[in-house]
């Protein structure tokens, strides 16, 4: 039987679900409902008239692994190859990433030399921790915080500095609260399968999803790309998806279509919108943030709503800055700041190093993005509803001044307060997911959960979650 499918949320997850559903003959109609005035969600690029591009969300996507290949396959299908800005492994932005510790920038150790020698801020060679890791017995807990896991296996120094920073630079979150099982599944699976992270990395620790690489994905691997962006910014990706979907029969995309209430009975779903209209669907794929879905589910699904609400998210203040000339003392992707150094400032991305193509035309400039807050937002800035833009701008400029010794003032700036932008997979997240999916199955709800709240927050993970949701409904596409 052909189905009418409603996809809730027009972020990259919802668009991906529609893209894959639209290839199936088993779907008669797809309706995408996006609450705001545009699709793309957190993929948002400020494009200035002089050619400069500033990212207010993700700025780079990894090409590797099954999920990375899957995204590149989609990029290829959308005809965006000529728009790509790849960064290869020999680029300084790939080789140089910094940590700001005890008032100084330190290049993160890389390559064999970086592992064999003592490199500050670490007090001994990383190889020592790696060799010890091989003989540490397997943990017995079903889940563990990222910090506890890495402390146990690799020592507290790596956990306190490197892993603390990694969690701030991917989840804007606290490694002591985040779950290793859900945030970094390869680490957890390596210990489970091989008894060691190192052995798991060397020998593999289980079959992940298989994705046949397109010519583009093969090119990325051959040319050793580490990340990619797009000439007119990451927002180009949802724009191209939206354009492609609008050309397909049987696909309806609605902006300003905020879902207010979902009701379900034996005939299917009734979806009520904020503007008072409603529509019917046989199946719902929700890519809304978990808490947003919780607040529109019917009261009868209260158990599910409570589980969804327990998936927290954090606020991030993002400040784009443009300076006249080349002002950086180092060249690289950027630096991350451990929570013990300055909890409120997560790190600074040196955007003009990886993507100089996004600089304004004519004259040298440096573009930086300071990211602040995350799990430390309230303790640093107070309520996100009350904080002043100027406070955020001043704090960002001050961080650039003290971390990078930049004394000049920015010639342009843009402050964005991203409320609840990154879900936090806290300890026990996997159990909550299991319970939610069990509830949906036990109650025969025609509902699929996709998007960043569940199985990975990266652009690649979210795009893959849209594909998995579509395939769960209509079979392999
Ligand atoms: C600052 C920042 C930097 C990042 N950097 C990177 C990076 O470098 N690389 C990377 O891979 N990933 C990065 N990410 C992560 C990635 O961008 C996100 O996880 C991903 O874009 C989330 O997509 P989504 O579709 O799941 O959710 P969203 O983008 O949140 O989309 C959900 C959509 O649902 C809509 N919506 C909400 N409520 C309703 C409702 N009631 N009715 C209808 N619509 C509704 C929203 O308007 C939104 O458009 C970053 C994220 C942030 C915030
Ligand atoms: C070096 C500075 C960086 C800052 C500051 C930073 C902030 C930041 N990042 C996210 C979310 C994600 N970032 C991701 C990838 C990623 N981020 C950085 C650097 C900084 N991030 C790098 C170098 C990379 C590439 C990954 C790599 O090659 O090591 C991702 C995707 C991760 C993936 O699995 O693909 C996300 C998600 C937030 C929310 C944030 C601060 C608010």
PDB file of N, CA and C and ligand atoms in Angstrom, residues 8-14 33-36 38 40-43 56-61 257-259 287-289 292 296 316 318 371 418 421-422 451-452 457-460 462, ligand 1:
ATOM      1  N   UNK A   8       8.628  15.599  10.267  1.00  0.00           N
ATOM      2  CA  UNK A   8       8.581  16.784  11.131  1.00  0.00           C
ATOM      3  C   UNK A   8       9.981  17.358  11.296  1.00  0.00           C
ATOM      4  N   UNK A   9      10.137  18.632  10.954  1.00  0.00           N
ATOM      5  CA  UNK A   9      11.436  19.300  11.089  1.00  0.00           C
ATOM      6  C   UNK A   9      12.172  19.323   9.765  1.00  0.00           C
ATOM      7  N   UNK A  10      12.555  20.533   9.347  1.00  0.00           N
ATOM      8  CA  UNK A  10      13.256  20.687   8.054  1.00  0.00           C
ATOM      9  C   UNK A  10      14.723  21.006   8.236  1.00  0.00           C
ATOM     10  N   UNK A  11      15.336  20.471   9.314  1.00  0.00           N
ATOM     11  CA  UNK A  11      16.795  20.541   9.438  1.00  0.00           C
ATOM     12  C   UNK A  11      17.387  19.552   8.442  1.00  0.00           C
ATOM     13  N   UNK A  12      18.707  19.351   8.548  1.00  0.00           N
ATOM     14  CA  UNK A  12      19.367  18.469   7.580  1.00  0.00           C
ATOM     15  C   UNK A  12      18.857  17.019   7.722  1.00  0.00           C
ATOM     16  N   UNK A  13      18.419  16.654   8.940  1.00  0.00           N
ATOM     17  CA  UNK A  13      17.886  15.310   9.173  1.00  0.00           C
ATOM     18  C   UNK A  13      16.558  15.102   8.456  1.00  0.00           C
ATOM     19  N   UNK A  14      15.663  16.070   8.562  1.00  0.00           N
ATOM     20  CA  UNK A  14      14.348  15.961   7.922  1.00  0.00           C
ATOM     21  C   UNK A  14      14.485  15.987   6.403  1.00  0.00           C
ATOM     22  N   UNK A  33       7.245  19.316   7.350  1.00  0.00           N
ATOM     23  CA  UNK A  33       6.706  20.435   8.135  1.00  0.00           C
ATOM     24  C   UNK A  33       7.826  21.103   8.917  1.00  0.00           C
ATOM     25  N   UNK A  34       8.165  22.317   8.522  1.00  0.00           N
ATOM     26  CA  UNK A  34       9.230  23.073   9.191  1.00  0.00           C
ATOM     27  C   UNK A  34       8.607  24.288   9.866  1.00  0.00           C
ATOM     28  N   UNK A  35       8.895  24.429  11.154  1.00  0.00           N
ATOM     29  CA  UNK A  35       8.276  25.490  11.941  1.00  0.00           C
ATOM     30  C   UNK A  35       8.760  26.896  11.604  1.00  0.00           C
ATOM     31  N   UNK A  36      10.033  27.024  11.233  1.00  0.00           N
ATOM     32  CA  UNK A  36      10.579  28.368  10.992  1.00  0.00           C
ATOM     33  C   UNK A  36      10.367  28.772   9.522  1.00  0.00           C
ATOM     34  N   UNK A  38      12.634  28.942   7.197  1.00  0.00           N
ATOM     35  CA  UNK A  38      13.589  28.352   6.252  1.00  0.00           C
ATOM     36  C   UNK A  38      13.947  26.928   6.689  1.00  0.00           C
ATOM     37  N   UNK A  40      16.946  23.847   6.940  1.00  0.00           N
ATOM     38  CA  UNK A  40      18.394  23.788   7.178  1.00  0.00           C
ATOM     39  C   UNK A  40      18.747  23.677   8.652  1.00  0.00           C
ATOM     40  N   UNK A  41      17.839  24.138   9.537  1.00  0.00           N
ATOM     41  CA  UNK A  41      18.123  24.051  10.977  1.00  0.00           C
ATOM     42  C   UNK A  41      19.439  24.736  11.311  1.00  0.00           C
ATOM     43  N   UNK A  42      20.335  24.010  11.972  1.00  0.00           N
ATOM     44  CA  UNK A  42      21.597  24.624  12.441  1.00  0.00           C
ATOM     45  C   UNK A  42      22.583  24.874  11.312  1.00  0.00           C
ATOM     46  N   UNK A  43      22.331  24.387  10.108  1.00  0.00           N
ATOM     47  CA  UNK A  43      23.212  24.714   8.978  1.00  0.00           C
ATOM     48  C   UNK A  43      22.806  26.092   8.464  1.00  0.00           C
ATOM     49  N   UNK A  56      27.338  29.952  11.032  1.00  0.00           N
ATOM     50  CA  UNK A  56      26.757  30.062  12.377  1.00  0.00           C
ATOM     51  C   UNK A  56      26.450  28.687  12.963  1.00  0.00           C
ATOM     52  N   UNK A  57      26.828  27.650  12.244  1.00  0.00           N
ATOM     53  CA  UNK A  57      26.645  26.278  12.732  1.00  0.00           C
ATOM     54  C   UNK A  57      27.849  25.471  12.304  1.00  0.00           C
ATOM     55  N   UNK A  58      27.629  24.269  11.748  1.00  0.00           N
ATOM     56  CA  UNK A  58      28.771  23.458  11.330  1.00  0.00           C
ATOM     57  C   UNK A  58      29.559  24.151  10.237  1.00  0.00           C
ATOM     58  N   UNK A  59      30.874  23.944  10.284  1.00  0.00           N
ATOM     59  CA  UNK A  59      31.737  24.577   9.264  1.00  0.00           C
ATOM     60  C   UNK A  59      32.517  23.555   8.467  1.00  0.00           C
ATOM     61  N   UNK A  60      32.486  22.287   8.875  1.00  0.00           N
ATOM     62  CA  UNK A  60      33.230  21.280   8.140  1.00  0.00           C
ATOM     63  C   UNK A  60      32.602  19.915   8.360  1.00  0.00           C
ATOM     64  N   UNK A  61      32.685  19.087   7.332  1.00  0.00           N
ATOM     65  CA  UNK A  61      32.117  17.740   7.431  1.00  0.00           C
ATOM     66  C   UNK A  61      33.232  16.754   7.124  1.00  0.00           C
ATOM     67  N   UNK A 257       5.375  26.045   9.362  1.00  0.00           N
ATOM     68  CA  UNK A 257       4.394  24.994   9.671  1.00  0.00           C
ATOM     69  C   UNK A 257       4.811  24.327  10.979  1.00  0.00           C
ATOM     70  N   UNK A 258       4.591  25.052  12.064  1.00  0.00           N
ATOM     71  CA  UNK A 258       5.017  24.550  13.372  1.00  0.00           C
ATOM     72  C   UNK A 258       4.004  23.529  13.880  1.00  0.00           C
ATOM     73  N   UNK A 259       4.490  22.342  14.206  1.00  0.00           N
ATOM     74  CA  UNK A 259       3.609  21.287  14.705  1.00  0.00           C
ATOM     75  C   UNK A 259       3.246  21.606  16.153  1.00  0.00           C
ATOM     76  N   UNK A 287      12.084  14.499  13.143  1.00  0.00           N
ATOM     77  CA  UNK A 287      13.483  14.920  13.291  1.00  0.00           C
ATOM     78  C   UNK A 287      13.530  16.172  14.171  1.00  0.00           C
ATOM     79  N   UNK A 288      12.450  16.396  14.911  1.00  0.00           N
ATOM     80  CA  UNK A 288      12.427  17.520  15.856  1.00  0.00           C
ATOM     81  C   UNK A 288      13.386  17.203  17.000  1.00  0.00           C
ATOM     82  N   UNK A 289      13.926  18.225  17.658  1.00  0.00           N
ATOM     83  CA  UNK A 289      14.661  17.951  18.898  1.00  0.00           C
ATOM     84  C   UNK A 289      13.748  17.152  19.831  1.00  0.00           C
ATOM     85  N   UNK A 292      11.106  18.928  21.797  1.00  0.00           N
ATOM     86  CA  UNK A 292      10.026  19.513  20.976  1.00  0.00           C
ATOM     87  C   UNK A 292       9.014  18.422  20.609  1.00  0.00           C
ATOM     88  N   UNK A 296       4.609  17.787  21.771  1.00  0.00           N
ATOM     89  CA  UNK A 296       3.467  17.712  20.836  1.00  0.00           C
ATOM     90  C   UNK A 296       2.807  16.325  20.815  1.00  0.00           C
ATOM     91  N   UNK A 316      24.629  27.539  23.062  1.00  0.00           N
ATOM     92  CA  UNK A 316      25.967  27.978  22.650  1.00  0.00           C
ATOM     93  C   UNK A 316      25.873  29.425  22.175  1.00  0.00           C
ATOM     94  N   UNK A 318      27.779  31.947  19.790  1.00  0.00           N
ATOM     95  CA  UNK A 318      28.747  31.844  18.692  1.00  0.00           C
ATOM     96  C   UNK A 318      29.004  33.255  18.160  1.00  0.00           C
ATOM     97  N   UNK A 371      33.465  30.158  20.170  1.00  0.00           N
ATOM     98  CA  UNK A 371      32.290  29.401  20.634  1.00  0.00           C
ATOM     99  C   UNK A 371      32.319  29.367  22.162  1.00  0.00           C
ATOM    100  N   UNK A 418      22.607  30.379  20.146  1.00  0.00           N
ATOM    101  CA  UNK A 418      21.980  29.159  19.623  1.00  0.00           C
ATOM    102  C   UNK A 418      21.396  28.383  20.801  1.00  0.00           C
ATOM    103  N   UNK A 421      21.064  23.940  21.112  1.00  0.00           N
ATOM    104  CA  UNK A 421      21.483  23.540  19.763  1.00  0.00           C
ATOM    105  C   UNK A 421      22.176  22.184  19.705  1.00  0.00           C
ATOM    106  N   UNK A 422      22.677  21.708  20.836  1.00  0.00           N
ATOM    107  CA  UNK A 422      23.383  20.417  20.773  1.00  0.00           C
ATOM    108  C   UNK A 422      22.829  19.493  21.856  1.00  0.00           C
ATOM    109  N   UNK A 451      17.269  12.313  13.551  1.00  0.00           N
ATOM    110  CA  UNK A 451      17.822  13.637  13.887  1.00  0.00           C
ATOM    111  C   UNK A 451      18.844  13.532  15.013  1.00  0.00           C
ATOM    112  N   UNK A 452      19.374  14.689  15.392  1.00  0.00           N
ATOM    113  CA  UNK A 452      20.557  14.732  16.263  1.00  0.00           C
ATOM    114  C   UNK A 452      20.308  14.271  17.702  1.00  0.00           C
ATOM    115  N   UNK A 457      25.426  13.315  16.589  1.00  0.00           N
ATOM    116  CA  UNK A 457      25.096  14.728  16.346  1.00  0.00           C
ATOM    117  C   UNK A 457      25.769  15.312  15.106  1.00  0.00           C
ATOM    118  N   UNK A 458      26.742  14.607  14.527  1.00  0.00           N
ATOM    119  CA  UNK A 458      27.442  15.211  13.385  1.00  0.00           C
ATOM    120  C   UNK A 458      26.494  15.304  12.188  1.00  0.00           C
ATOM    121  N   UNK A 459      26.825  16.198  11.267  1.00  0.00           N
ATOM    122  CA  UNK A 459      26.023  16.342  10.040  1.00  0.00           C
ATOM    123  C   UNK A 459      25.894  14.974   9.361  1.00  0.00           C
ATOM    124  N   UNK A 460      27.016  14.233   9.299  1.00  0.00           N
ATOM    125  CA  UNK A 460      26.986  12.903   8.681  1.00  0.00           C
ATOM    126  C   UNK A 460      26.019  11.964   9.404  1.00  0.00           C
ATOM    127  N   UNK A 462      23.478  12.675  11.260  1.00  0.00           N
ATOM    128  CA  UNK A 462      22.085  13.107  11.150  1.00  0.00           C
ATOM    129  C   UNK A 462      21.536  12.783   9.750  1.00  0.00           C
TER     130      UNK A 462
HETATM  131  C1  LIG B   1      27.509  25.595  16.722  1.00  0.00           C
HETATM  132  C2  LIG B   1      27.447  24.237  16.093  1.00  0.00           C
HETATM  133  C3  LIG B   1      28.556  23.749  15.429  1.00  0.00           C
HETATM  134  C4  LIG B   1      28.501  22.498  14.829  1.00  0.00           C
HETATM  135  N1  LIG B   1      29.592  22.049  14.146  1.00  0.00           N
HETATM  136  C5  LIG B   1      29.526  20.885  13.463  1.00  0.00           C
HETATM  137  C6  LIG B   1      30.585  20.479  12.624  1.00  0.00           C
HETATM  138  O1  LIG B   1      31.583  21.195  12.472  1.00  0.00           O
HETATM  139  N2  LIG B   1      30.464  19.312  11.949  1.00  0.00           N
HETATM  140  C7  LIG B   1      29.370  18.522  12.074  1.00  0.00           C
HETATM  141  O2  LIG B   1      29.333  17.460  11.453  1.00  0.00           O
HETATM  142  N3  LIG B   1      28.324  18.881  12.861  1.00  0.00           N
HETATM  143  C8  LIG B   1      28.377  20.046  13.547  1.00  0.00           C
HETATM  144  N4  LIG B   1      27.319  20.438  14.323  1.00  0.00           N
HETATM  145  C9  LIG B   1      26.166  19.525  14.525  1.00  0.00           C
HETATM  146  C10 LIG B   1      25.106  19.556  13.424  1.00  0.00           C
HETATM  147  O3  LIG B   1      25.120  20.779  12.753  1.00  0.00           O
HETATM  148  C11 LIG B   1      23.707  19.313  14.008  1.00  0.00           C
HETATM  149  O4  LIG B   1      23.706  18.249  14.918  1.00  0.00           O
HETATM  150  C12 LIG B   1      22.693  19.036  12.913  1.00  0.00           C
HETATM  151  O5  LIG B   1      22.663  20.103  11.999  1.00  0.00           O
HETATM  152  C13 LIG B   1      21.297  18.788  13.518  1.00  0.00           C
HETATM  153  O6  LIG B   1      20.377  18.556  12.470  1.00  0.00           O
HETATM  154  P1  LIG B   1      18.871  18.095  12.770  1.00  0.00           P
HETATM  155  O7  LIG B   1      18.151  18.047  11.483  1.00  0.00           O
HETATM  156  O8  LIG B   1      18.875  16.858  13.598  1.00  0.00           O
HETATM  157  O9  LIG B   1      18.278  19.187  13.742  1.00  0.00           O
HETATM  158  P2  LIG B   1      17.960  20.732  13.566  1.00  0.00           P
HETATM  159  O10 LIG B   1      18.967  21.393  12.728  1.00  0.00           O
HETATM  160  O11 LIG B   1      17.733  21.216  14.954  1.00  0.00           O
HETATM  161  O12 LIG B   1      16.556  20.725  12.770  1.00  0.00           O
HETATM  162  C14 LIG B   1      15.322  20.546  13.415  1.00  0.00           C
HETATM  163  C15 LIG B   1      14.301  21.447  12.726  1.00  0.00           C
HETATM  164  O13 LIG B   1      13.049  21.269  13.374  1.00  0.00           O
HETATM  165  C16 LIG B   1      12.387  22.521  13.396  1.00  0.00           C
HETATM  166  N5  LIG B   1      11.370  22.469  14.456  1.00  0.00           N
HETATM  167  C17 LIG B   1      11.547  22.505  15.799  1.00  0.00           C
HETATM  168  N6  LIG B   1      10.348  22.403  16.426  1.00  0.00           N
HETATM  169  C18 LIG B   1       9.404  22.293  15.453  1.00  0.00           C
HETATM  170  C19 LIG B   1       7.984  22.107  15.442  1.00  0.00           C
HETATM  171  N7  LIG B   1       7.267  22.030  16.573  1.00  0.00           N
HETATM  172  N8  LIG B   1       7.359  21.992  14.242  1.00  0.00           N
HETATM  173  C20 LIG B   1       8.054  22.033  13.068  1.00  0.00           C
HETATM  174  N9  LIG B   1       9.388  22.218  13.023  1.00  0.00           N
HETATM  175  C21 LIG B   1      10.053  22.328  14.191  1.00  0.00           C
HETATM  176  C22 LIG B   1      13.504  23.529  13.648  1.00  0.00           C
HETATM  177  O14 LIG B   1      13.125  24.826  13.223  1.00  0.00           O
HETATM  178  C23 LIG B   1      14.636  22.929  12.823  1.00  0.00           C
HETATM  179  O15 LIG B   1      14.694  23.484  11.517  1.00  0.00           O
HETATM  180  C24 LIG B   1      27.323  21.703  14.924  1.00  0.00           C
HETATM  181  C25 LIG B   1      26.198  22.199  15.584  1.00  0.00           C
HETATM  182  C26 LIG B   1      26.246  23.448  16.161  1.00  0.00           C
HETATM  183  C27 LIG B   1      25.028  23.983  16.840  1.00  0.00           C
END
